[in-house]
PDB file of C-alpha atoms and ligand atoms in Angstrom:
ATOM      1  CA  UNK A  14       6.132  10.810   0.955  1.00 97.00           C
ATOM      2  CA  UNK A  15       5.879   7.102   0.201  1.00 98.00           C
ATOM      3  CA  UNK A  16       4.978   5.829  -3.263  1.00 98.00           C
ATOM      4  CA  UNK A  17       4.027   2.164  -3.231  1.00 98.00           C
ATOM      5  CA  UNK A  18       3.661   0.327  -6.542  1.00 98.00           C
ATOM      6  CA  UNK A  19       1.218  -2.569  -6.375  1.00 98.00           C
ATOM      7  CA  UNK A  20       1.744  -4.643  -9.515  1.00 98.00           C
ATOM      8  CA  UNK A  21      -0.977  -7.139  -8.578  1.00 98.00           C
ATOM      9  CA  UNK A  22      -0.886 -10.274 -10.812  1.00 98.00           C
ATOM     10  CA  UNK A  23       1.008  -8.572 -13.618  1.00 98.00           C
ATOM     11  CA  UNK A  24       4.587  -8.736 -14.848  1.00 97.00           C
ATOM     12  CA  UNK A  25       7.175 -11.246 -16.019  1.00 96.00           C
ATOM     13  CA  UNK A  26      10.956 -11.312 -16.341  1.00 95.00           C
ATOM     14  CA  UNK A  27      10.793  -8.980 -19.343  1.00 94.00           C
ATOM     15  CA  UNK A  28       9.036  -6.293 -17.285  1.00 94.00           C
ATOM     16  CA  UNK A  29      12.174  -5.912 -15.194  1.00 94.00           C
ATOM     17  CA  UNK A  30      13.798  -3.854 -17.962  1.00 93.00           C
ATOM     18  CA  UNK A  31      11.121  -1.195 -17.507  1.00 93.00           C
ATOM     19  CA  UNK A  32      12.622  -0.544 -14.067  1.00 96.00           C
ATOM     20  CA  UNK A  33      15.807   1.005 -15.476  1.00 97.00           C
ATOM     21  CA  UNK A  34      14.072   4.362 -15.858  1.00 97.00           C
ATOM     22  CA  UNK A  35      12.818   4.253 -12.265  1.00 97.00           C
ATOM     23  CA  UNK A  36      16.271   3.334 -10.949  1.00 97.00           C
ATOM     24  CA  UNK A  37      17.800   6.276 -12.821  1.00 97.00           C
ATOM     25  CA  UNK A  38      15.087   8.564 -11.476  1.00 97.00           C
ATOM     26  CA  UNK A  39      15.612   7.292  -7.913  1.00 97.00           C
ATOM     27  CA  UNK A  40      19.229   8.445  -8.090  1.00 95.00           C
ATOM     28  CA  UNK A  41      18.366  11.909  -9.383  1.00 95.00           C
ATOM     29  CA  UNK A  42      17.612  15.024  -7.386  1.00 92.00           C
ATOM     30  CA  UNK A  43      14.058  14.974  -8.706  1.00 89.00           C
ATOM     31  CA  UNK A  44      13.129  12.143  -6.377  1.00 90.00           C
ATOM     32  CA  UNK A  45      13.254  14.765  -3.628  1.00 87.00           C
ATOM     33  CA  UNK A  46      12.357  13.059  -0.368  1.00 87.00           C
ATOM     34  CA  UNK A  47      10.144  10.448  -2.021  1.00 94.00           C
ATOM     35  CA  UNK A  48      10.486   6.830  -0.930  1.00 97.00           C
ATOM     36  CA  UNK A  49       9.739   4.225  -3.597  1.00 98.00           C
ATOM     37  CA  UNK A  50       8.510   0.742  -2.769  1.00 98.00           C
ATOM     38  CA  UNK A  51       7.692  -1.910  -5.379  1.00 98.00           C
ATOM     39  CA  UNK A  52       5.349  -4.780  -4.596  1.00 98.00           C
ATOM     40  CA  UNK A  53       5.564  -7.186  -7.546  1.00 98.00           C
ATOM     41  CA  UNK A  54       4.069 -10.697  -7.581  1.00 98.00           C
ATOM     42  CA  UNK A  55       5.985 -13.295  -5.515  1.00 98.00           C
ATOM     43  CA  UNK A  56       7.582 -14.689  -8.695  1.00 97.00           C
ATOM     44  CA  UNK A  57       9.450 -11.426  -9.292  1.00 98.00           C
ATOM     45  CA  UNK A  58      10.401 -10.423  -5.753  1.00 97.00           C
ATOM     46  CA  UNK A  59      13.902 -11.814  -5.902  1.00 96.00           C
ATOM     47  CA  UNK A  60      14.613 -10.374  -9.354  1.00 96.00           C
ATOM     48  CA  UNK A  61      13.420  -6.955  -8.170  1.00 97.00           C
ATOM     49  CA  UNK A  62      15.561  -7.270  -5.069  1.00 97.00           C
ATOM     50  CA  UNK A  63      18.666  -7.913  -7.192  1.00 96.00           C
ATOM     51  CA  UNK A  64      17.752  -5.157  -9.624  1.00 97.00           C
ATOM     52  CA  UNK A  65      17.387  -2.587  -6.819  1.00 97.00           C
ATOM     53  CA  UNK A  66      20.509  -3.653  -4.934  1.00 93.00           C
ATOM     54  CA  UNK A  67      22.439  -0.465  -5.620  1.00 92.00           C
ATOM     55  CA  UNK A  68      19.626   2.003  -5.150  1.00 94.00           C
ATOM     56  CA  UNK A  69      17.240   3.006  -2.419  1.00 93.00           C
ATOM     57  CA  UNK A  70      14.097   1.439  -3.877  1.00 97.00           C
ATOM     58  CA  UNK A  71      12.548  -1.005  -1.446  1.00 98.00           C
ATOM     59  CA  UNK A  72      10.477  -4.098  -2.154  1.00 98.00           C
ATOM     60  CA  UNK A  73       7.381  -5.572  -0.600  1.00 98.00           C
ATOM     61  CA  UNK A  74       4.998  -8.457  -1.133  1.00 98.00           C
ATOM     62  CA  UNK A  75       1.275  -8.266  -1.833  1.00 98.00           C
ATOM     63  CA  UNK A  76       0.174 -10.697   0.867  1.00 98.00           C
ATOM     64  CA  UNK A  77       1.487 -13.329   3.256  1.00 98.00           C
ATOM     65  CA  UNK A  78       0.243 -16.400   5.075  1.00 98.00           C
ATOM     66  CA  UNK A  79      -0.805 -15.925   8.700  1.00 98.00           C
ATOM     67  CA  UNK A  80       1.500 -18.632  10.065  1.00 97.00           C
ATOM     68  CA  UNK A  81       4.874 -17.339  11.061  1.00 93.00           C
ATOM     69  CA  UNK A  82       6.548 -20.718  10.762  1.00 94.00           C
ATOM     70  CA  UNK A  83       7.045 -23.123   7.877  1.00 95.00           C
ATOM     71  CA  UNK A  84       4.263 -25.642   7.374  1.00 96.00           C
ATOM     72  CA  UNK A  85       2.105 -27.686   5.068  1.00 98.00           C
ATOM     73  CA  UNK A  86       0.280 -24.843   3.312  1.00 97.00           C
ATOM     74  CA  UNK A  87       0.406 -25.538  -0.389  1.00 98.00           C
ATOM     75  CA  UNK A  88       0.680 -22.457  -2.537  1.00 97.00           C
ATOM     76  CA  UNK A  89       1.387 -19.979   0.261  1.00 97.00           C
ATOM     77  CA  UNK A  90       4.331 -17.896   1.422  1.00 98.00           C
ATOM     78  CA  UNK A  91       4.891 -16.571   4.936  1.00 98.00           C
ATOM     79  CA  UNK A  92       6.464 -13.365   6.256  1.00 98.00           C
ATOM     80  CA  UNK A  93       9.660 -15.085   7.336  1.00 97.00           C
ATOM     81  CA  UNK A  94      10.207 -16.299   3.758  1.00 98.00           C
ATOM     82  CA  UNK A  95       9.528 -12.807   2.408  1.00 98.00           C
ATOM     83  CA  UNK A  96      11.988 -11.207   4.795  1.00 97.00           C
ATOM     84  CA  UNK A  97      14.629 -13.782   3.889  1.00 97.00           C
ATOM     85  CA  UNK A  98      14.608 -12.793   0.215  1.00 96.00           C
ATOM     86  CA  UNK A  99      14.910  -9.075   0.956  1.00 96.00           C
ATOM     87  CA  UNK A 100      11.335  -7.803   1.238  1.00 98.00           C
ATOM     88  CA  UNK A 101      10.821  -5.076   3.820  1.00 98.00           C
ATOM     89  CA  UNK A 102       7.110  -4.444   3.323  1.00 98.00           C
ATOM     90  CA  UNK A 103       3.946  -6.469   2.891  1.00 98.00           C
ATOM     91  CA  UNK A 104       0.491  -5.344   1.789  1.00 98.00           C
ATOM     92  CA  UNK A 105      -2.182  -6.960   3.971  1.00 98.00           C
ATOM     93  CA  UNK A 106      -5.966  -6.776   3.719  1.00 98.00           C
ATOM     94  CA  UNK A 107      -6.216  -5.610   0.125  1.00 98.00           C
ATOM     95  CA  UNK A 108      -9.876  -5.446  -0.894  1.00 98.00           C
ATOM     96  CA  UNK A 109      -9.271  -7.911  -3.733  1.00 98.00           C
ATOM     97  CA  UNK A 110      -8.317 -10.467  -1.039  1.00 98.00           C
ATOM     98  CA  UNK A 111     -11.032  -9.396   1.409  1.00 98.00           C
ATOM     99  CA  UNK A 112     -13.482 -10.061  -1.434  1.00 97.00           C
ATOM    100  CA  UNK A 113     -12.169 -13.632  -1.599  1.00 97.00           C
ATOM    101  CA  UNK A 114     -12.951 -14.197   2.072  1.00 96.00           C
ATOM    102  CA  UNK A 115     -10.089 -12.702   4.095  1.00 98.00           C
ATOM    103  CA  UNK A 116     -11.771 -11.294   7.185  1.00 98.00           C
ATOM    104  CA  UNK A 117     -10.463  -8.877   9.818  1.00 98.00           C
ATOM    105  CA  UNK A 118      -9.463 -11.656  12.232  1.00 98.00           C
ATOM    106  CA  UNK A 119      -7.381 -13.418   9.614  1.00 98.00           C
ATOM    107  CA  UNK A 120      -5.891 -10.085   8.599  1.00 98.00           C
ATOM    108  CA  UNK A 121      -4.939  -9.454  12.239  1.00 98.00           C
ATOM    109  CA  UNK A 122      -3.039 -12.764  12.343  1.00 98.00           C
ATOM    110  CA  UNK A 123      -1.230 -11.817   9.145  1.00 98.00           C
ATOM    111  CA  UNK A 124      -0.294  -8.410  10.566  1.00 98.00           C
ATOM    112  CA  UNK A 125       1.105 -10.059  13.694  1.00 97.00           C
ATOM    113  CA  UNK A 126       3.159 -12.554  11.728  1.00 97.00           C
ATOM    114  CA  UNK A 127       4.531  -9.793   9.506  1.00 98.00           C
ATOM    115  CA  UNK A 128       5.534  -7.659  12.481  1.00 97.00           C
ATOM    116  CA  UNK A 129       7.198 -10.664  14.069  1.00 96.00           C
ATOM    117  CA  UNK A 130       9.232 -11.141  10.875  1.00 97.00           C
ATOM    118  CA  UNK A 131      10.192  -7.439  11.018  1.00 97.00           C
ATOM    119  CA  UNK A 132       8.283  -6.486   7.891  1.00 98.00           C
ATOM    120  CA  UNK A 133       6.537  -3.151   7.624  1.00 98.00           C
ATOM    121  CA  UNK A 134       2.817  -3.641   7.120  1.00 98.00           C
ATOM    122  CA  UNK A 135       0.668  -1.724   4.656  1.00 98.00           C
ATOM    123  CA  UNK A 136      -2.809  -2.432   6.000  1.00 98.00           C
ATOM    124  CA  UNK A 137      -5.498  -1.713   3.403  1.00 98.00           C
ATOM    125  CA  UNK A 138      -8.872  -0.525   4.588  1.00 98.00           C
ATOM    126  CA  UNK A 139     -11.829   0.891   2.688  1.00 98.00           C
ATOM    127  CA  UNK A 140     -15.553   0.822   2.169  1.00 98.00           C
ATOM    128  CA  UNK A 141     -17.493  -0.575  -0.782  1.00 98.00           C
ATOM    129  CA  UNK A 142     -19.842   1.605  -2.811  1.00 98.00           C
ATOM    130  CA  UNK A 143     -22.910   0.169  -1.143  1.00 98.00           C
ATOM    131  CA  UNK A 144     -21.415   0.768   2.330  1.00 98.00           C
ATOM    132  CA  UNK A 145     -20.638   4.340   1.300  1.00 98.00           C
ATOM    133  CA  UNK A 146     -24.209   4.835   0.081  1.00 98.00           C
ATOM    134  CA  UNK A 147     -25.525   3.519   3.373  1.00 98.00           C
ATOM    135  CA  UNK A 148     -23.238   6.000   5.197  1.00 97.00           C
ATOM    136  CA  UNK A 149     -21.336   3.180   6.836  1.00 98.00           C
ATOM    137  CA  UNK A 150     -17.846   4.321   5.837  1.00 98.00           C
ATOM    138  CA  UNK A 151     -16.683   5.348   9.308  1.00 98.00           C
ATOM    139  CA  UNK A 152     -18.002   2.275  11.075  1.00 98.00           C
ATOM    140  CA  UNK A 153     -16.431  -0.019   8.457  1.00 98.00           C
ATOM    141  CA  UNK A 154     -13.062   1.715   8.726  1.00 98.00           C
ATOM    142  CA  UNK A 155     -13.162   1.637  12.530  1.00 98.00           C
ATOM    143  CA  UNK A 156     -13.876  -2.082  12.518  1.00 98.00           C
ATOM    144  CA  UNK A 157     -11.133  -2.814   9.989  1.00 98.00           C
ATOM    145  CA  UNK A 158      -8.619  -0.858  12.071  1.00 97.00           C
ATOM    146  CA  UNK A 159      -9.757  -2.131  15.447  1.00 97.00           C
ATOM    147  CA  UNK A 160      -9.741  -5.834  14.580  1.00 98.00           C
ATOM    148  CA  UNK A 161      -6.956  -5.698  11.993  1.00 98.00           C
ATOM    149  CA  UNK A 162      -4.583  -4.106  14.507  1.00 97.00           C
ATOM    150  CA  UNK A 163      -5.828  -5.853  17.650  1.00 97.00           C
ATOM    151  CA  UNK A 164      -2.998  -6.321  20.166  1.00 95.00           C
ATOM    152  CA  UNK A 165      -0.508  -4.474  17.995  1.00 94.00           C
ATOM    153  CA  UNK A 166       1.297  -2.255  20.472  1.00 87.00           C
ATOM    154  CA  UNK A 167       3.460   0.017  18.350  1.00 85.00           C
ATOM    155  CA  UNK A 168       2.353   1.713  15.168  1.00 85.00           C
ATOM    156  CA  UNK A 169       5.828   2.527  13.929  1.00 83.00           C
ATOM    157  CA  UNK A 170       5.895  -0.360  11.442  1.00 95.00           C
ATOM    158  CA  UNK A 171       2.314   0.073  10.306  1.00 97.00           C
ATOM    159  CA  UNK A 172       1.048   2.050   7.343  1.00 98.00           C
ATOM    160  CA  UNK A 173      -2.669   2.425   6.760  1.00 98.00           C
ATOM    161  CA  UNK A 174      -3.673   2.534   3.094  1.00 98.00           C
ATOM    162  CA  UNK A 175      -7.133   4.020   2.746  1.00 98.00           C
ATOM    163  CA  UNK A 176      -8.449   2.493  -0.464  1.00 98.00           C
ATOM    164  CA  UNK A 177     -12.159   3.034  -1.112  1.00 98.00           C
ATOM    165  CA  UNK A 178     -13.153  -0.133  -2.947  1.00 98.00           C
ATOM    166  CA  UNK A 179     -15.300   1.871  -5.388  1.00 98.00           C
ATOM    167  CA  UNK A 180     -12.216   3.813  -6.428  1.00 98.00           C
ATOM    168  CA  UNK A 181      -9.864   0.929  -7.182  1.00 98.00           C
ATOM    169  CA  UNK A 182      -9.394   0.551 -10.917  1.00 97.00           C
ATOM    170  CA  UNK A 183     -12.429   2.694 -11.763  1.00 97.00           C
ATOM    171  CA  UNK A 184     -10.885   6.116 -12.396  1.00 97.00           C
ATOM    172  CA  UNK A 185     -13.121   7.605  -9.689  1.00 97.00           C
ATOM    173  CA  UNK A 186     -11.538   9.282  -6.685  1.00 98.00           C
ATOM    174  CA  UNK A 187     -13.098  10.916  -3.619  1.00 97.00           C
ATOM    175  CA  UNK A 188     -13.219  14.699  -3.663  1.00 95.00           C
ATOM    176  CA  UNK A 189     -10.645  16.559  -1.609  1.00 96.00           C
ATOM    177  CA  UNK A 190     -13.060  17.532   1.179  1.00 96.00           C
ATOM    178  CA  UNK A 191     -14.518  14.024   1.495  1.00 96.00           C
ATOM    179  CA  UNK A 192     -11.073  12.421   1.503  1.00 98.00           C
ATOM    180  CA  UNK A 193      -9.621  14.823   4.043  1.00 98.00           C
ATOM    181  CA  UNK A 194     -12.507  14.187   6.445  1.00 98.00           C
ATOM    182  CA  UNK A 195     -11.964  10.441   6.234  1.00 98.00           C
ATOM    183  CA  UNK A 196      -8.195  10.692   6.666  1.00 98.00           C
ATOM    184  CA  UNK A 197      -8.682  12.943   9.675  1.00 97.00           C
ATOM    185  CA  UNK A 198     -11.103  10.387  11.091  1.00 98.00           C
ATOM    186  CA  UNK A 199      -8.544   7.612  10.568  1.00 98.00           C
ATOM    187  CA  UNK A 200      -5.755   9.644  12.237  1.00 96.00           C
ATOM    188  CA  UNK A 201      -7.948  10.453  15.195  1.00 95.00           C
ATOM    189  CA  UNK A 202      -9.000   6.872  15.711  1.00 95.00           C
ATOM    190  CA  UNK A 203      -5.509   6.155  17.064  1.00 93.00           C
ATOM    191  CA  UNK A 204      -4.556   7.022  20.581  1.00 86.00           C
ATOM    192  CA  UNK A 205      -1.022   8.400  20.634  1.00 85.00           C
ATOM    193  CA  UNK A 206       1.019   8.487  17.459  1.00 89.00           C
ATOM    194  CA  UNK A 207      -1.021   7.506  14.405  1.00 93.00           C
ATOM    195  CA  UNK A 208       0.557   5.379  11.669  1.00 96.00           C
ATOM    196  CA  UNK A 209       1.466   6.883   8.328  1.00 97.00           C
ATOM    197  CA  UNK A 210      -1.491   7.075   5.985  1.00 98.00           C
ATOM    198  CA  UNK A 211      -1.486   6.390   2.255  1.00 98.00           C
ATOM    199  CA  UNK A 212      -4.286   6.892  -0.220  1.00 98.00           C
ATOM    200  CA  UNK A 213      -4.946   4.288  -2.915  1.00 98.00           C
ATOM    201  CA  UNK A 214      -7.515   4.102  -5.695  1.00 98.00           C
ATOM    202  CA  UNK A 215      -7.031   5.180  -9.313  1.00 98.00           C
ATOM    203  CA  UNK A 216      -4.059   7.457  -8.585  1.00 98.00           C
ATOM    204  CA  UNK A 217      -2.624   8.639 -11.903  1.00 98.00           C
ATOM    205  CA  UNK A 218      -0.482  11.475 -13.296  1.00 98.00           C
ATOM    206  CA  UNK A 219      -3.633  13.546 -13.975  1.00 97.00           C
ATOM    207  CA  UNK A 220      -5.387  13.400 -10.624  1.00 98.00           C
ATOM    208  CA  UNK A 221      -2.205  13.562  -8.523  1.00 98.00           C
ATOM    209  CA  UNK A 222      -2.305  17.379  -8.765  1.00 97.00           C
ATOM    210  CA  UNK A 223      -5.614  17.278  -6.896  1.00 97.00           C
ATOM    211  CA  UNK A 224      -4.699  14.462  -4.510  1.00 98.00           C
ATOM    212  CA  UNK A 225      -1.405  15.990  -3.416  1.00 97.00           C
ATOM    213  CA  UNK A 226      -3.296  18.941  -1.913  1.00 96.00           C
ATOM    214  CA  UNK A 227      -5.104  16.690   0.535  1.00 97.00           C
ATOM    215  CA  UNK A 228      -3.972  17.012   4.158  1.00 96.00           C
ATOM    216  CA  UNK A 229      -2.995  14.093   6.405  1.00 96.00           C
ATOM    217  CA  UNK A 230      -1.405  12.098   3.578  1.00 97.00           C
ATOM    218  CA  UNK A 231       2.001  10.422   3.814  1.00 97.00           C
ATOM    219  CA  UNK A 232       1.914   8.893   0.359  1.00 98.00           C
ATOM    220  CA  UNK A 233       0.091   6.820  -2.223  1.00 98.00           C
ATOM    221  CA  UNK A 234      -0.566   3.179  -3.052  1.00 98.00           C
ATOM    222  CA  UNK A 235      -0.627   2.966  -6.815  1.00 98.00           C
ATOM    223  CA  UNK A 236      -1.998   0.001  -8.762  1.00 98.00           C
ATOM    224  CA  UNK A 237      -2.579   0.218 -12.525  1.00 98.00           C
ATOM    225  CA  UNK A 238      -0.482   3.344 -13.122  1.00 98.00           C
ATOM    226  CA  UNK A 239       2.572   1.853 -11.382  1.00 98.00           C
ATOM    227  CA  UNK A 240       3.077  -0.676 -14.161  1.00 96.00           C
ATOM    228  CA  UNK A 241       4.191   2.154 -16.410  1.00 97.00           C
ATOM    229  CA  UNK A 242       7.557   3.538 -15.270  1.00 97.00           C
ATOM    230  CA  UNK A 243       6.699   6.816 -16.987  1.00 98.00           C
ATOM    231  CA  UNK A 244       3.394   7.227 -15.155  1.00 98.00           C
ATOM    232  CA  UNK A 245       4.885   6.189 -11.818  1.00 98.00           C
ATOM    233  CA  UNK A 246       7.754   8.677 -12.170  1.00 97.00           C
ATOM    234  CA  UNK A 247       5.317  11.373 -13.301  1.00 98.00           C
ATOM    235  CA  UNK A 248       3.209  10.850 -10.182  1.00 98.00           C
ATOM    236  CA  UNK A 249       6.258  11.313  -7.954  1.00 97.00           C
ATOM    237  CA  UNK A 250       7.523  14.349  -9.889  1.00 97.00           C
ATOM    238  CA  UNK A 251       4.131  16.049  -9.858  1.00 97.00           C
ATOM    239  CA  UNK A 252       3.712  15.427  -6.139  1.00 96.00           C
ATOM    240  CA  UNK A 253       6.735  17.629  -5.543  1.00 95.00           C
ATOM    241  CA  UNK A 254       6.193  20.178  -8.318  1.00 90.00           C
TER     242      UNK A 254
HETATM  243  C1  PEP B 319      -4.810  -1.023  -5.652  1.00 52.64           C
HETATM  244  O1  PEP B 319      -5.416  -2.013  -6.065  1.00 52.64           O
HETATM  245  O2  PEP B 319      -4.147  -1.070  -4.597  1.00 52.64           O
HETATM  246  C2  PEP B 319      -4.932   0.214  -6.410  1.00 52.64           C
HETATM  247  C3  PEP B 319      -4.684   1.324  -5.813  1.00 52.64           C
HETATM  248  O3  PEP B 319      -5.306   0.067  -7.725  1.00 52.64           O
HETATM  249  P1  PEP B 319      -5.544   1.217  -8.817  1.00 52.64           P
HETATM  250  O4  PEP B 319      -4.492   2.280  -8.600  1.00 52.64           O
HETATM  251  O5  PEP B 319      -5.373   0.520 -10.121  1.00 52.64           O
HETATM  252  O6  PEP B 319      -6.908   1.751  -8.586  1.00 52.64           O
END
């Protein structure tokens, strides 16, 4: 199982000390077969990389520019730059960025540039509450997958993170039956081998007992709760208990 920590726009140099507990945990037997990936803000990527040098925790970025070469794009960072400082993953298509105007075509360009730079892509997909109410979930997810992964031949470096927008940061999660149906739908929308699938949206040490029972899951994308080392470790431990 993969456990991806999305720190969003949180954290400073002092927060790095909170990682000591996670590093210790990652070297213990309790980690089981869990794979930990931290996605801090750009400003902390290199510090996290150095901090995790002697353990198996990986790092990823929370977004990238769509151009795979250097260029005059003030304020942006591309996949090649991320790879060069030790990132192995990048989150693309997070709903907080879709809300700001990132569309599926732009997301597709970002995915391509990330693959070219040999980063693993965590492609976020998910419906809003109003889309859910209008029973548009499946068509929205299909569109996000189809355009987001257009002309991507191999799925081996792709992870799909199903993150219902109405669940992010709200404490609400889909029920087991509902979630399983959607994950099955996502799996089946791929011909051949489907990518690994993560669930994201208000995952915490309380609801993980329910979420871990859901079929078709290869891990979790964890926002708010991942900023607490204790909660993050608890989520991993409980997944395997
Ligand atoms: C996220 O934004 O990717 C996320 C899963 O957030 P949270 O866990 O805080 O709902």
